[in-house]
Every structure is written in structure tokens, then in C-alpha cells.
Amino acid sequence: MSDALIEIKSVRHAYQTASGPLPVLDGLEVSVPEGGFVAVVGPSGCGKSTLTRLIAGLMKPDEGEVWLHGERVKGPRSTVGMAFQNPVLLEWRSILKNVMLPLEIVKTPMTAAQQEARARELLALVGLEGFEDKRPSELSGGMRQRASLCRSLVHKPEVLILDEPFGALDAFTREDLWQTMLKVKEEEPFTGVLITHDLRESIFLADQVIVLSGRPARTQYVMDIPTNRTRTLDDLYTPEAAERLNILRHQIEIAQGRAPANGEAA
Amino acid sequence: MLSKIAVPLAAMLVFLVLWEAIVWINDWPNYIMASPSDLPAAYSKFWNLFLIMGWQTLWRTVLGLILAIVFGVVLGMVMGFSRTMRDALYPLLVGFNAIPKATIVPIVALLFVGAHDFNTVLIAFMISFFPIAVSVSIGLSTLEPEYRDILRSLGASQSTIFWKIALPKTLPEFFGALKVAVTLAFIGTNLMEIVSPHGRGLGALFDSGKTNSDYPLMFAVLIALALLGIVLYYIVVWLERVFAGWAERQPT
């Protein structure tokens, strides 16, 4: 898989704690082709967030290698965009200025006017037109998450890392944002890694779902989702979707140690 | 808008009336407790001294406060960014703050005998930097890691993260501490002014009132101090609104 944009090769990592090293990743293999969108699911505390920090270059693995676009990741790089469960918008800035924040850090050929136009365009794309001058505290949770998404994309990153971005939202808002996400992906192609706890979310958004084992995490199961047509929420209520969810749920049970690894799907 | 000024003014008026009434009902002579009606005479008699001494107290307090802000912010940054420094300095700071500053005053007065201005500014500074240092260090050390990660993942330097995120995010806590520090600095200034011989400022005027058994003068000084305190406090409130007004939620 030399054409992969993100490649994680046999990564091991342990955190040093008071009671000795705590291994979180053990032989992790992930490979995402350019334009691919991979969802990573797994039991709580299995090292999913560690994975995002490795890809973003915020930390180095004890063993193994992380490659982005044919280059080994040794530190943070401006070609990455991140969004978290907590939208972490800066309360003292307007929504527009929040979205433009990365452009103040990353070197960009855009002029000031182009930067603003770009930010406004993204905000319009996610349905936040007219809220550019509002403060984050004046927006609902879902709207804040939309703004956070715009901020992670404004500098045209190659890789978008989403660490449970919809985790704190109510079910209806979440489904709205899934659809926004697909729209954004169409207009602003990126290569994405989505960390999530929501299996429906993973099969709706991603073209590949990776199940991690319990801690220390390794790649336990990989499921490809066909992406040859426009997705709608109705797709989640088809027999195929039900079967996929069933398989994934069973894999999660194995990862949690609640089902034998060689058992048949329930 | 009218009620914003009228309500506190009415409260002050009620306070003065109650004060007058208590003195009148108990039939206290002014060497036990002066009443508000004694004050105008005291002010008009020593008007000139009030202006001179008031100015001395004010500039020494403000200077001590500015030093406390500079030192407190730097100390808070050191403790906020480094766990080791926080562990090392916290007990020391808490111990220092637990010492009543009234006990430091004679030591400082003897140490730098005769240096009134320096001594006074020093005590005002010593008494008021603690809340500022603590608030800044807490503000910085409780910064959610995601805020850091957002900028760090783009390759931002530590100083960029400080100026763009950590500092503005700490401002509401900083101003909260500054409101406490303002009134503390006044206490520090006056402790030194009262204790040191041939002192200056409103504290010395209070002391001379005591020496001359001029009780209305002593109470007049207290009220003057209160007024200065109110003015400085509201200057801080105004600064807070300018620099950290975003933290104030609009009533809905």
C-alpha cells in the first residue's frame, strides 16, 4: 500500500504511570488512501485518542512509524486539521475570527481578503451563514461544532482528524451533522480519520471501519463500506446496514472481552 | 441606566442615615464615635492635607499594585506552565501569604528606615501579588489540552499559544483577582503609613488624628480611604469590561 496517504506501521506505545508503563497501542496497522475516510471504533480507553495525537504529530510512538504523504511524521505539520468532541472555540473571538485562526499560524498564499472569503464560504457550506459575527456563546452546541469543523478545514489540510466530534450532541443534531459532513467531504475533499463510539455514525460516514481491540489496542477487524452512491439516512435502515452493525457490535464485544474471539456472530 | 447610579447612591444614603441614627440614639460623644454630620467640618478644616495625603496614598497604592501585577503575572506564568515550579513554589507562597502583613510592616520599616515611599510601595506590593499569581497560574494550568492541541498541531510555538489562547483565556480570572488585589493594596499602604514614624499619606493623617484626639478627622480619613478604594475598584471593573467583556454573559 504505497499509495496510502496515512500509514501507521506496527506502532507500539505505552504511557509512563506511577504503577509502571501502561501499554495503549500494540502493533497498530492503519492505512488510509488519499481521499479515504476511515472510522476507528473500539472500547473506551483503548487508545483511540492516542492514535489521533500520533497522526497529528503531537507525540511520537515508542516503536513503529507514522507516515503522511510519503514522509515520516516527526512533529506537528500544518497539513493536518483537527476537531474534537469539545469544539474549543475562543470565546473572545467572533465565529468568523475563530474559523480564521489556523490561517494566523499556517503560512498561506491567500491574501487577507481571500482568507476571509474562504472562511465565509466554509461557514455558508455548513449552514452558518449570518452567524459570522456572533460570539461562540450565542450559538447552540451543534452550531459550535459546525464552526469547529470549518476551522479544521480553513487551511485546506490534507488530513482531517475528527476525535468524536459529534459525541456530545443529541441524536437529531448528530444526524444533521453527519449529512453536513458528507456535503463538506464532497465540496472540500480531504483524507479523514474519524474516531467515534457510534457504530451507525461509522458506517454512515466512512468508507472503511477499523475496530481496535481492548487496551493495548491493535487492529482487530477491518470492514469496507461500498461508497458508489449518494448516502442518505435511509441507508441506515436497510438489511445490509443492520448486518454490518451486527458484525461491528460483535467485534466490539470481542474487543471488550465479553465474547470469545472465534465465536459466531449473535 | 439611572437606576445603575441611583440605587447605589440611595444605598449609601441609607447607610449614612443609619450611622447618624445609631450615634444619635446612643447619645455617643464624638470621641467614642463620630457621626456623618461631624465629617464636613473635618474635611473643610484639613482640605489641603486631604488632597496632599490622598494623592500620596493613591500613587503609592497604584505603584505597588502595578508591581504586584507584573510580578504576579510572571510568577503565575512560571507556576502555570511548569509543574515542577508549581510544586516547588506553592507551599512557599502560601506560607508567605499566611504571615499577617502587619507583622512584616515593622520589620520593613526598620530594614529600610526613613525610606517611606519605598517601604509603603513594598508593603502594598507584598500584600497584593498573591491572588494575582494564584489566579494566573490556575488559569494557565487548567487550560483544556484541546486548546493547546488545536494550535500545536499546526506547528505553533509555545509563545504563540500563550498570546493567542492562554493569556486571553486567563483574563477573566486575572481581573477577578485584581479586584481583590486593589483593596488589599490599600490595606498594605495604610498599614505602613500608620506604623512608620513621620509617615505620609492618609494613614499618617489618621495617625495624627489619633495623636490629637481629633476623632472626626479619623473617621473622615476612613471615609476618604473608602472613596479612593471605590474609585480604583471601578477603574478595574471598567478595564475588565474593555479587555474581558466577552466573558460576561448577556442576560437573556
XYZ file of C-alpha atoms in Angstrom:
518
model
C 0.000 0.000 0.000
C 2.498 2.612 -1.131
C -0.261 4.931 -2.385
C -1.607 5.422 1.143
C -1.741 8.995 2.406
C -1.763 7.975 6.049
C 0.197 4.904 7.003
C 0.654 3.613 10.513
C 3.089 0.710 10.686
C 3.293 -1.619 13.698
C 3.006 1.197 16.207
C 3.515 0.465 19.892
C 3.098 2.994 22.622
C 2.954 2.965 26.398
C 2.297 5.756 28.882
C 4.529 6.004 31.920
C 2.360 5.933 35.015
C 3.100 5.730 38.722
C 2.413 1.987 38.668
C 4.686 1.293 35.687
C 4.263 1.513 31.915
C 0.693 1.288 30.633
C 0.690 -0.058 27.064
C -2.070 1.563 24.977
C -1.135 0.644 21.419
C 0.408 -2.667 20.455
C 1.021 -3.456 16.824
C -1.380 -0.996 15.272
C -1.696 -1.058 11.477
C -3.771 1.583 9.726
C -3.597 2.625 6.117
C -5.780 5.296 4.549
C -5.642 6.027 0.811
C -5.820 9.597 -0.470
C -9.415 10.803 -0.251
C -10.329 7.914 2.023
C -12.368 8.300 5.169
C -11.630 5.793 7.909
C -13.661 5.419 11.083
C -11.908 3.964 14.121
C -14.107 2.317 16.730
C -13.196 0.404 19.848
C -13.902 0.034 23.552
C -13.491 3.051 25.845
C -9.934 3.880 26.802
C -8.399 1.665 24.138
C -6.065 4.327 22.791
C -8.147 5.901 20.034
C -7.221 9.432 21.069
C -3.572 8.435 21.271
C -3.908 7.412 17.635
C -5.112 10.903 16.647
C -2.251 12.532 18.520
C 0.231 10.283 16.705
C -1.152 11.190 13.289
C -1.161 14.888 14.184
C 2.479 14.615 15.239
C 1.654 15.793 18.755
C 3.507 12.794 20.162
C 5.919 10.136 18.984
C 5.264 6.403 19.274
C 7.691 4.288 21.310
C 8.021 1.922 18.366
C 6.784 1.842 14.795
C 6.286 4.553 12.221
C 3.651 7.047 11.169
C 3.824 8.255 7.582
C 1.878 11.081 5.970
C 2.079 11.532 2.227
C 5.315 9.598 1.965
C 7.011 11.494 4.764
C 7.684 10.187 8.223
C 5.863 12.206 10.900
C 8.340 13.634 13.389
C 6.409 16.615 14.693
C 3.324 18.748 14.068
C 2.714 19.768 10.487
C 0.392 22.369 9.072
C -1.223 19.928 6.643
C -3.379 18.492 9.414
C -6.739 19.758 10.656
C -8.266 18.652 13.951
C -11.702 18.785 15.543
C -12.616 17.380 18.950
C -15.716 16.499 20.930
C -15.221 19.826 22.711
C -15.428 22.464 19.943
C -12.827 24.621 21.817
C -13.861 27.872 20.166
C -12.238 31.029 21.545
C -14.978 32.911 23.387
C -13.390 36.321 22.800
C -13.469 35.989 19.029
C -16.360 36.129 16.594
C -17.225 32.904 14.767
C -15.542 34.253 11.645
C -12.311 35.072 13.521
C -12.421 31.660 15.170
C -12.598 29.934 11.820
C -9.694 32.055 10.546
C -7.429 31.155 13.484
C -5.354 28.465 11.693
C -4.545 30.952 8.909
C -2.749 33.080 11.512
C -0.414 30.146 12.246
C -0.003 28.431 8.900
C 1.800 30.190 6.061
C -0.705 30.690 3.304
C -0.545 32.291 -0.133
C -4.041 33.725 0.462
C -4.449 37.472 0.920
C -6.398 38.756 3.930
C -9.471 39.257 1.747
C -9.177 35.763 0.296
C -8.806 34.294 3.781
C -11.987 35.952 4.923
C -13.822 34.900 1.770
C -12.641 31.323 2.330
C -13.878 31.316 5.936
C -17.258 32.779 4.935
C -17.585 30.208 2.157
C -16.978 27.340 4.603
C -19.432 28.769 7.123
C -22.051 29.009 4.401
C -21.320 25.402 3.402
C -22.117 24.123 6.899
C -25.196 26.337 7.199
C -23.793 29.070 9.443
C -24.366 31.940 7.041
C -25.406 35.016 9.023
C -23.643 33.885 12.201
C -20.175 35.130 11.221
C -20.166 37.992 13.723
C -21.764 36.123 16.624
C -19.797 35.023 19.659
C -19.500 31.250 20.280
C -21.592 31.598 23.461
C -24.516 32.770 21.320
C -24.552 29.504 19.331
C -26.033 26.102 20.109
C -23.801 23.052 20.629
C -24.401 21.763 17.117
C -23.645 25.151 15.560
C -20.438 25.431 17.559
C -19.369 22.033 16.297
C -20.092 23.190 12.738
C -17.872 26.227 13.287
C -15.168 23.988 14.738
C -15.371 21.846 11.605
C -14.875 24.958 9.436
C -11.839 25.925 11.493
C -10.285 22.487 10.972
C -10.700 22.842 7.199
C -9.927 26.516 6.557
C -6.227 25.975 5.798
C -7.049 23.188 3.302
C -5.411 20.361 5.264
C -4.542 17.098 3.565
C -5.655 15.148 6.587
C -8.642 15.807 8.774
C -8.634 14.203 12.210
C -12.001 14.057 13.940
C -11.909 12.865 17.539
C -15.551 12.107 18.424
C -16.712 15.456 17.056
C -20.411 14.608 17.394
C -20.188 12.709 20.677
C -21.731 15.385 22.864
C -24.666 16.214 20.597
C -28.228 14.956 20.775
C -29.272 12.282 18.285
C -31.118 14.573 15.848
C -28.421 17.227 15.761
C -25.886 14.472 15.257
C -27.698 13.116 12.204
C -27.905 16.648 10.801
C -24.166 16.992 11.210
C -23.497 13.646 9.547
C -25.251 14.940 6.448
C -23.334 18.214 6.644
C -20.151 16.176 6.911
C -20.900 14.295 3.702
C -21.681 17.561 1.932
C -18.418 19.054 3.140
C -16.485 15.997 2.012
C -17.943 16.401 -1.473
C -17.088 20.101 -1.744
C -13.796 20.042 0.143
C -12.158 16.671 -0.470
C -9.931 15.530 2.369
C -8.481 12.340 3.749
C -10.118 11.692 7.073
C -9.771 9.717 10.257
C -12.867 9.690 12.424
C -12.711 8.417 15.983
C -16.176 7.504 17.220
C -18.199 5.450 19.656
C -21.206 5.415 17.392
C -21.327 2.401 15.039
C -24.132 3.918 12.952
C -22.031 7.017 12.515
C -19.056 4.938 11.413
C -20.912 3.023 8.683
C -22.783 6.131 7.525
C -19.753 8.384 7.098
C -16.710 6.216 6.494
C -15.643 4.027 3.611
C -13.675 1.818 5.967
C -14.316 0.946 9.601
C -11.443 -0.259 11.786
C -12.233 -1.989 15.070
C -9.497 -1.733 17.662
C -9.054 -4.389 20.327
C -9.165 -3.526 24.008
C -6.090 -1.998 25.602
C -3.381 -2.344 24.431
C -5.003 -1.719 21.062
C -4.154 -3.471 17.841
C -6.130 -3.616 14.621
C -8.724 -6.300 15.269
C -11.123 -6.051 12.357
C -11.463 -4.039 9.170
C -14.738 -3.539 7.301
C -15.005 -1.853 3.912
C -18.162 0.091 3.179
C -19.068 0.439 -0.521
C -19.233 4.123 -1.494
C -20.561 4.033 -5.019
C -23.636 6.178 -4.478
C -25.005 9.095 -2.544
C -25.735 8.166 1.037
C -28.921 9.055 2.818
C -30.064 8.420 6.348
C -32.449 5.795 4.973
C -29.385 3.655 4.192
C -29.044 3.065 7.907
C -32.352 1.211 7.998
C -31.621 -1.366 5.286
C -30.901 -5.069 5.934
C -27.287 -4.542 4.766
C -26.772 -1.807 7.326
C -28.309 -3.957 10.046
C -25.950 -6.778 9.168
C -22.908 -4.503 9.214
C -23.921 -3.070 12.561
C -24.369 -6.578 13.899
C -20.906 -7.636 12.815
C -19.337 -4.487 14.248
C -21.204 -4.839 17.525
C -19.980 -8.397 17.807
C -16.408 -7.259 17.124
C -16.722 -4.633 19.861
C -17.907 -7.336 22.270
C -14.829 -9.369 21.401
C -12.676 -6.283 21.939
C -14.302 -5.753 25.324
C -13.597 -9.379 26.205
C -17.316 -10.176 26.503
C -17.413 -12.611 23.578
C -14.909 -15.304 22.539
C -12.744 -14.246 19.598
C -13.691 -17.279 17.487
C -17.405 -17.228 18.331
C -20.141 -16.829 15.727
C -21.966 -13.527 15.344
C -25.035 -13.422 17.569
C -29.088 53.468 33.417
C -30.486 55.859 36.003
C -31.042 53.026 38.443
C -27.416 51.945 37.984
C -26.324 55.161 39.682
C -29.400 55.921 41.757
C -29.580 52.540 43.506
C -26.022 52.523 44.921
C -26.344 56.217 45.836
C -29.575 55.510 47.710
C -27.861 52.606 49.496
C -25.054 54.921 50.592
C -27.559 57.471 51.816
C -29.362 54.807 53.849
C -26.019 53.773 55.317
C -25.209 57.370 56.371
C -28.663 57.851 57.884
C -28.350 54.617 59.897
C -24.895 55.618 61.082
C -26.150 59.045 62.157
C -29.139 57.442 63.866
C -27.050 54.949 65.849
C -24.796 57.698 67.179
C -27.824 59.912 67.952
C -29.872 57.162 69.683
C -26.954 56.083 71.857
C -26.069 59.703 72.500
C -22.384 58.938 71.847
C -19.984 61.889 72.099
C -17.700 62.191 69.069
C -14.688 60.815 70.985
C -16.461 57.461 71.085
C -17.864 57.531 67.607
C -18.058 60.410 65.179
C -21.212 60.766 63.122
C -21.556 61.715 59.449
C -22.591 65.233 60.454
C -19.142 65.740 62.033
C -17.360 64.967 58.790
C -17.904 68.124 56.677
C -16.211 70.201 59.365
C -13.231 67.819 59.435
C -12.917 67.884 55.629
C -13.136 71.660 55.321
C -10.632 72.190 58.142
C -7.997 69.858 56.615
C -9.000 70.065 52.968
C -5.474 70.822 51.806
C -3.983 67.914 53.782
C -6.585 65.526 52.423
C -5.599 66.414 48.861
C -1.846 66.051 49.503
C -2.069 62.933 51.643
C -4.744 61.362 49.485
C -2.547 61.763 46.421
C 0.410 60.202 48.295
C -1.654 57.218 49.335
C -3.084 56.846 45.857
C 0.153 56.848 43.862
C 1.916 54.525 46.290
C -1.001 52.091 46.202
C -1.207 52.170 42.411
C 2.560 51.743 42.033
C 2.550 48.809 44.479
C -0.369 47.330 42.568
C 1.374 47.695 39.203
C 4.461 45.953 40.604
C 2.195 43.239 42.030
C 0.571 42.762 38.609
C 3.925 42.460 36.818
C 5.441 40.147 39.416
C 2.219 38.192 39.983
C 1.666 37.565 36.268
C 5.267 36.414 35.729
C 5.146 34.178 38.809
C 1.738 32.862 37.739
C 3.099 32.068 34.273
C 6.082 30.206 35.725
C 3.801 28.173 38.007
C 1.144 27.723 35.324
C 3.491 26.293 32.703
C 5.819 24.213 34.881
C 4.533 21.544 37.213
C 7.866 21.371 38.990
C 7.909 25.103 39.680
C 4.314 24.942 40.865
C 5.126 22.144 43.303
C 8.225 23.999 44.470
C 6.738 27.479 44.901
C 3.187 26.871 46.093
C 3.942 25.967 49.747
C 6.396 28.853 49.936
C 3.813 31.267 48.570
C 1.016 30.046 50.790
C 3.294 30.306 53.833
C 4.301 33.820 52.876
C 0.698 34.830 52.369
C -0.311 33.357 55.735
C 2.006 35.726 57.605
C -0.062 38.744 58.666
C 1.419 41.689 56.823
C 1.008 43.805 59.962
C 3.944 41.837 61.377
C 6.066 42.493 58.281
C 5.457 46.231 58.463
C 7.748 46.978 61.467
C 10.438 44.707 60.018
C 10.392 46.539 56.696
C 10.183 49.906 58.465
C 13.356 49.084 60.420
C 15.113 47.464 57.468
C 14.778 50.499 55.214
C 14.393 53.142 57.870
C 13.345 56.529 56.561
C 12.566 55.286 53.025
C 8.826 55.990 53.388
C 7.836 55.783 49.752
C 9.831 52.654 49.105
C 8.544 50.920 52.251
C 4.937 51.758 51.541
C 5.063 50.630 47.930
C 6.832 47.444 49.046
C 4.115 46.503 51.545
C 1.326 47.336 49.075
C 3.089 45.096 46.576
C 3.708 42.247 49.041
C 0.123 42.107 50.216
C -1.461 42.152 46.765
C 0.590 39.964 44.394
C -0.583 36.644 45.841
C -4.132 36.482 44.414
C -2.834 37.605 41.022
C -0.123 34.923 40.905
C -2.539 32.207 42.003
C -5.261 33.171 39.535
C -2.884 33.361 36.576
C -1.260 30.032 37.442
C -4.640 28.325 37.832
C -5.926 29.912 34.647
C -2.936 28.633 32.683
C -2.702 25.182 34.244
C -6.404 24.455 33.743
C -6.309 25.298 30.041
C -8.008 22.339 28.327
C -5.405 20.346 26.344
C -7.555 20.586 23.213
C -6.969 24.350 23.081
C -3.236 23.721 23.031
C -3.576 20.876 20.519
C -5.564 22.974 18.050
C -2.627 25.353 17.656
C 0.192 22.918 18.361
C -0.964 20.534 15.634
C -0.442 23.412 13.184
C 3.113 23.894 14.391
C 2.501 26.963 16.586
C 5.205 27.862 19.112
C 4.639 27.977 22.868
C 4.673 31.777 22.826
C 2.071 31.906 20.041
C -0.152 29.603 22.109
C 0.360 31.872 25.107
C -0.529 35.119 23.308
C -3.386 33.758 21.193
C -5.079 31.452 23.688
C -3.660 31.107 27.195
C -3.412 34.809 28.007
C -6.853 35.917 26.775
C -8.440 32.840 28.319
C -6.922 33.715 31.699
C -8.093 37.354 31.639
C -11.430 36.827 33.461
C -9.650 35.082 36.361
C -6.957 37.742 36.316
C -9.457 40.572 36.664
C -11.290 38.722 39.422
C -8.015 38.561 41.338
C -7.198 42.175 40.526
C -10.420 43.309 42.208
C -9.275 41.573 45.391
C -5.730 42.895 44.975
C -6.877 46.536 44.651
C -8.425 46.602 48.101
C -5.549 44.573 49.592
C -3.016 47.081 48.228
C -4.859 49.868 50.072
C -4.603 47.921 53.304
C -0.859 47.473 52.741
C -0.257 51.137 52.009
C -2.146 52.275 55.073
C -0.551 49.777 57.423
C 2.835 51.239 56.583
C 1.630 54.836 56.648
C 0.150 54.395 60.098
C 3.032 52.446 61.627
C 6.092 54.225 60.286
C 7.052 57.385 62.249
C 6.640 60.704 60.451
C 4.760 58.813 57.778
C 2.972 60.242 54.801
C -0.354 59.642 53.169
C -3.840 59.224 54.589
C -2.521 56.689 57.110
C -0.298 59.344 58.643
C -3.226 61.781 58.695
C -5.245 59.134 60.529
C -2.377 58.696 62.984
C -2.139 62.430 63.654
C -5.908 62.490 64.215
C -5.380 59.796 66.835
C -2.485 61.685 68.483
C -4.518 64.892 68.663
C -7.703 63.145 69.771
C -9.396 64.543 66.676
C -11.931 61.739 66.248
C -13.959 63.291 63.430
C -10.694 63.562 61.462
C -10.006 59.824 61.935
C -13.442 58.926 60.618
C -13.059 61.410 57.779
C -9.847 59.610 56.777
C -11.637 56.248 56.799
C -14.339 57.562 54.509
C -11.733 59.121 52.204
C -9.960 55.747 52.012
C -13.229 54.033 51.220
C -13.888 56.523 48.422
C -10.419 56.018 46.924
C -10.962 52.258 47.133
C -14.287 52.525 45.335
C -12.773 54.670 42.574
C -9.854 52.254 41.965
C -12.171 49.261 42.095
C -14.426 50.670 39.425
C -11.446 51.538 37.257
C -10.589 47.818 37.358
C -14.202 46.943 36.556
C -14.029 49.267 33.563
C -10.755 47.717 32.377
C -12.307 44.281 32.780
C -15.239 45.270 30.611
C -12.867 46.549 27.930
C -10.462 43.590 27.895
C -12.566 40.651 29.097
C -16.101 41.825 28.369
C -16.639 38.704 26.238
C -16.713 36.587 29.405
C -19.812 38.400 30.626
C -22.944 36.583 29.538
C -25.691 38.704 28.106
C -28.811 38.405 30.248
C -31.391 36.524 28.223
